[in-house]
CSV table of C-alpha atoms in Angstrom, one decimal:
chain,number,residue,atom,x,y,z
R,22,MET,CA,-24.6,-2.6,27.9
R,23,GLU,CA,-21.4,-1.9,29.5
R,24,VAL,CA,-20.9,-0.8,33.1
R,25,ILE,CA,-20.3,3.0,33.3
R,26,ASN,CA,-18.3,4.6,36.2
R,27,SER,CA,-18.2,8.2,37.0
R,28,ILE,CA,-17.5,10.5,40.0
R,29,GLY,CA,-19.1,13.6,41.3
R,30,ARG,CA,-17.9,15.9,44.1
R,31,ARG,CA,-19.5,18.8,46.1
R,32,LYS,CA,-17.7,20.3,49.2
R,33,ALA,CA,-16.3,17.2,51.0
R,34,ALA,CA,-18.7,14.7,49.5
R,35,VAL,CA,-17.5,12.2,46.9
R,36,ALA,CA,-20.0,10.1,44.9
R,37,ARG,CA,-18.7,7.1,42.9
R,38,VAL,CA,-21.4,6.1,40.5
R,39,ILE,CA,-21.8,2.7,38.7
R,40,LEU,CA,-24.6,2.9,36.0
R,41,VAL,CA,-25.9,-0.3,34.4
R,42,ASP,CA,-29.2,-1.2,32.6
R,43,GLY,CA,-32.0,-2.1,34.9
R,44,LYS,CA,-35.3,-1.2,36.4
R,45,GLY,CA,-34.5,2.2,38.0
R,46,ASN,CA,-33.1,1.1,41.4
R,47,ILE,CA,-30.9,3.6,43.0
R,48,THR,CA,-28.7,2.0,45.8
R,49,ILE,CA,-26.5,4.2,48.0
R,50,ASN,CA,-24.0,2.4,50.3
R,51,LYS,CA,-26.1,-0.7,50.0
R,52,ARG,CA,-29.3,1.2,51.0
R,53,ASP,CA,-32.3,2.3,48.9
R,54,LEU,CA,-32.5,6.0,47.8
R,55,LYS,CA,-35.7,6.5,49.9
R,56,GLU,CA,-34.0,5.1,52.9
R,57,TYR,CA,-30.8,7.0,52.5
R,58,PHE,CA,-32.4,10.3,51.7
R,59,PRO,CA,-35.8,10.3,53.5
R,60,ASN,CA,-36.3,14.0,52.6
R,61,PRO,CA,-38.3,14.1,49.3
R,62,GLN,CA,-36.4,17.3,48.2
R,63,LEU,CA,-33.1,15.5,48.3
R,64,GLN,CA,-34.5,12.5,46.4
R,65,TYR,CA,-35.7,15.0,43.7
R,66,VAL,CA,-32.3,16.5,43.5
R,67,VAL,CA,-30.7,13.1,42.9
R,68,GLU,CA,-33.2,12.1,40.2
R,69,GLN,CA,-33.1,15.5,38.3
R,70,PRO,CA,-30.7,14.3,35.6
R,71,LEU,CA,-32.8,11.2,34.9
R,72,GLN,CA,-36.0,13.2,34.8
R,73,VAL,CA,-34.5,15.7,32.3
R,74,LEU,CA,-33.5,12.9,29.9
R,75,GLN,CA,-36.8,11.0,30.7
R,76,ALA,CA,-34.7,8.0,31.7
R,77,THR,CA,-36.2,7.3,35.0
R,78,GLY,CA,-36.6,3.5,35.4
R,79,LYS,CA,-34.1,2.6,32.7
R,80,PHE,CA,-31.0,2.2,34.7
R,81,ASP,CA,-29.8,0.7,38.0
R,82,ILE,CA,-27.4,2.9,39.8
R,83,LYS,CA,-25.1,1.8,42.5
R,84,VAL,CA,-23.3,4.5,44.5
R,85,ASN,CA,-20.5,4.6,47.0
R,86,LEU,CA,-21.1,8.0,48.7
R,87,ASP,CA,-18.7,9.4,51.3
R,88,GLY,CA,-18.1,12.6,53.2
R,89,GLY,CA,-19.9,15.9,53.5
R,90,GLY,CA,-23.4,16.6,54.7
R,91,VAL,CA,-26.7,15.3,53.2
R,92,LYS,CA,-27.1,18.2,50.8
R,93,GLY,CA,-23.6,18.0,49.5
R,94,GLN,CA,-23.9,14.3,49.1
R,95,ALA,CA,-27.1,14.7,47.1
R,96,GLU,CA,-25.6,17.3,44.8
R,97,ALA,CA,-22.4,15.3,44.4
R,98,LEU,CA,-24.6,12.3,43.4
R,99,ARG,CA,-26.5,14.5,40.9
R,100,LEU,CA,-23.2,15.5,39.2
R,101,GLY,CA,-22.0,11.9,39.2
R,102,ILE,CA,-25.2,10.6,37.6
R,103,ALA,CA,-25.1,13.4,35.0
R,104,ARG,CA,-21.5,12.6,34.0
R,105,ALA,CA,-22.4,8.8,33.8
R,106,LEU,CA,-25.3,9.7,31.4
R,107,ILE,CA,-22.9,11.7,29.2
R,108,LYS,CA,-20.4,8.8,29.1
R,109,LEU,CA,-23.4,6.6,28.0
R,110,ASP,CA,-24.4,9.0,25.2
R,111,PRO,CA,-22.6,12.2,24.5
R,112,GLU,CA,-25.8,13.6,22.9
R,113,ASN,CA,-27.2,14.0,26.4
R,114,LYS,CA,-24.7,16.7,27.2
R,115,PRO,CA,-26.5,19.8,25.9
R,116,ALA,CA,-29.7,19.0,27.8
R,117,LEU,CA,-27.9,18.4,31.1
R,118,LYS,CA,-25.6,21.4,30.7
R,119,ALA,CA,-28.6,23.7,30.0
R,120,GLU,CA,-30.0,22.7,33.4
R,121,GLY,CA,-26.6,23.3,35.1
R,122,PHE,CA,-26.1,19.7,36.2
R,123,LEU,CA,-22.6,19.6,34.9
R,124,THR,CA,-21.1,22.5,36.8
R,125,ARG,CA,-18.9,21.5,39.8
R,126,ASP,CA,-19.8,24.0,42.5
R,127,PRO,CA,-16.4,24.9,43.9
R,128,ARG,CA,-17.5,26.7,47.1
R,129,GLU,CA,-16.0,25.3,50.2
R,130,VAL,CA,-15.4,26.5,53.7
R,131,GLU,CA,-12.4,28.8,53.9
R,132,ARG,CA,-9.7,27.5,56.3
R,133,LYS,CA,-8.9,29.2,59.6
R,134,LYS,CA,-5.7,31.2,59.5
R,135,PRO,CA,-3.0,31.1,62.2
R,136,GLY,CA,-3.0,34.3,64.5
R,137,GLN,CA,-6.8,34.8,63.8
R,138,PRO,CA,-9.8,33.3,65.6
R,139,LYS,CA,-11.5,32.4,62.2
R,140,ALA,CA,-10.8,32.6,58.5
R,141,ARG,CA,-11.4,36.3,58.2
R,142,LYS,CA,-12.1,37.6,61.7
R,143,LYS,CA,-9.4,39.3,63.5
R,144,PHE,CA,-8.7,39.6,67.2
R,145,GLN,CA,-9.8,42.8,68.8
R,146,PHE,CA,-7.2,45.6,68.7
R,147,SER,CA,-6.7,47.5,71.9
R,148,LYS,CA,-4.5,50.6,71.6
R,149,ARG,CA,-3.8,50.8,75.4
């Protein structure tokens, strides 16, 4: 099997995924999944695309994960894995799309505006 590369993003997190045949090892920045994400809920989020396709234990996944917080990183990785599984076999797309794993969540923090203390908050107006 060839090596499949894909990318997933969420907020400021970027996950570069390399998918190859293997025993189900997921390595993130040279650390095991359980070591990188000690929270079982985040481990579940990462493994969701594999569980939907019943492909847990069939592929080794190497990931370069950068930026963002832990939840954003986990969701970026889920999107990257889902996209890699579609590159592997386009027939996986309907099942992954039905679960919502292919939707890039575009929500990000709105930038602060000049002349205002925050993105939308205004300085207090004083008439006199």
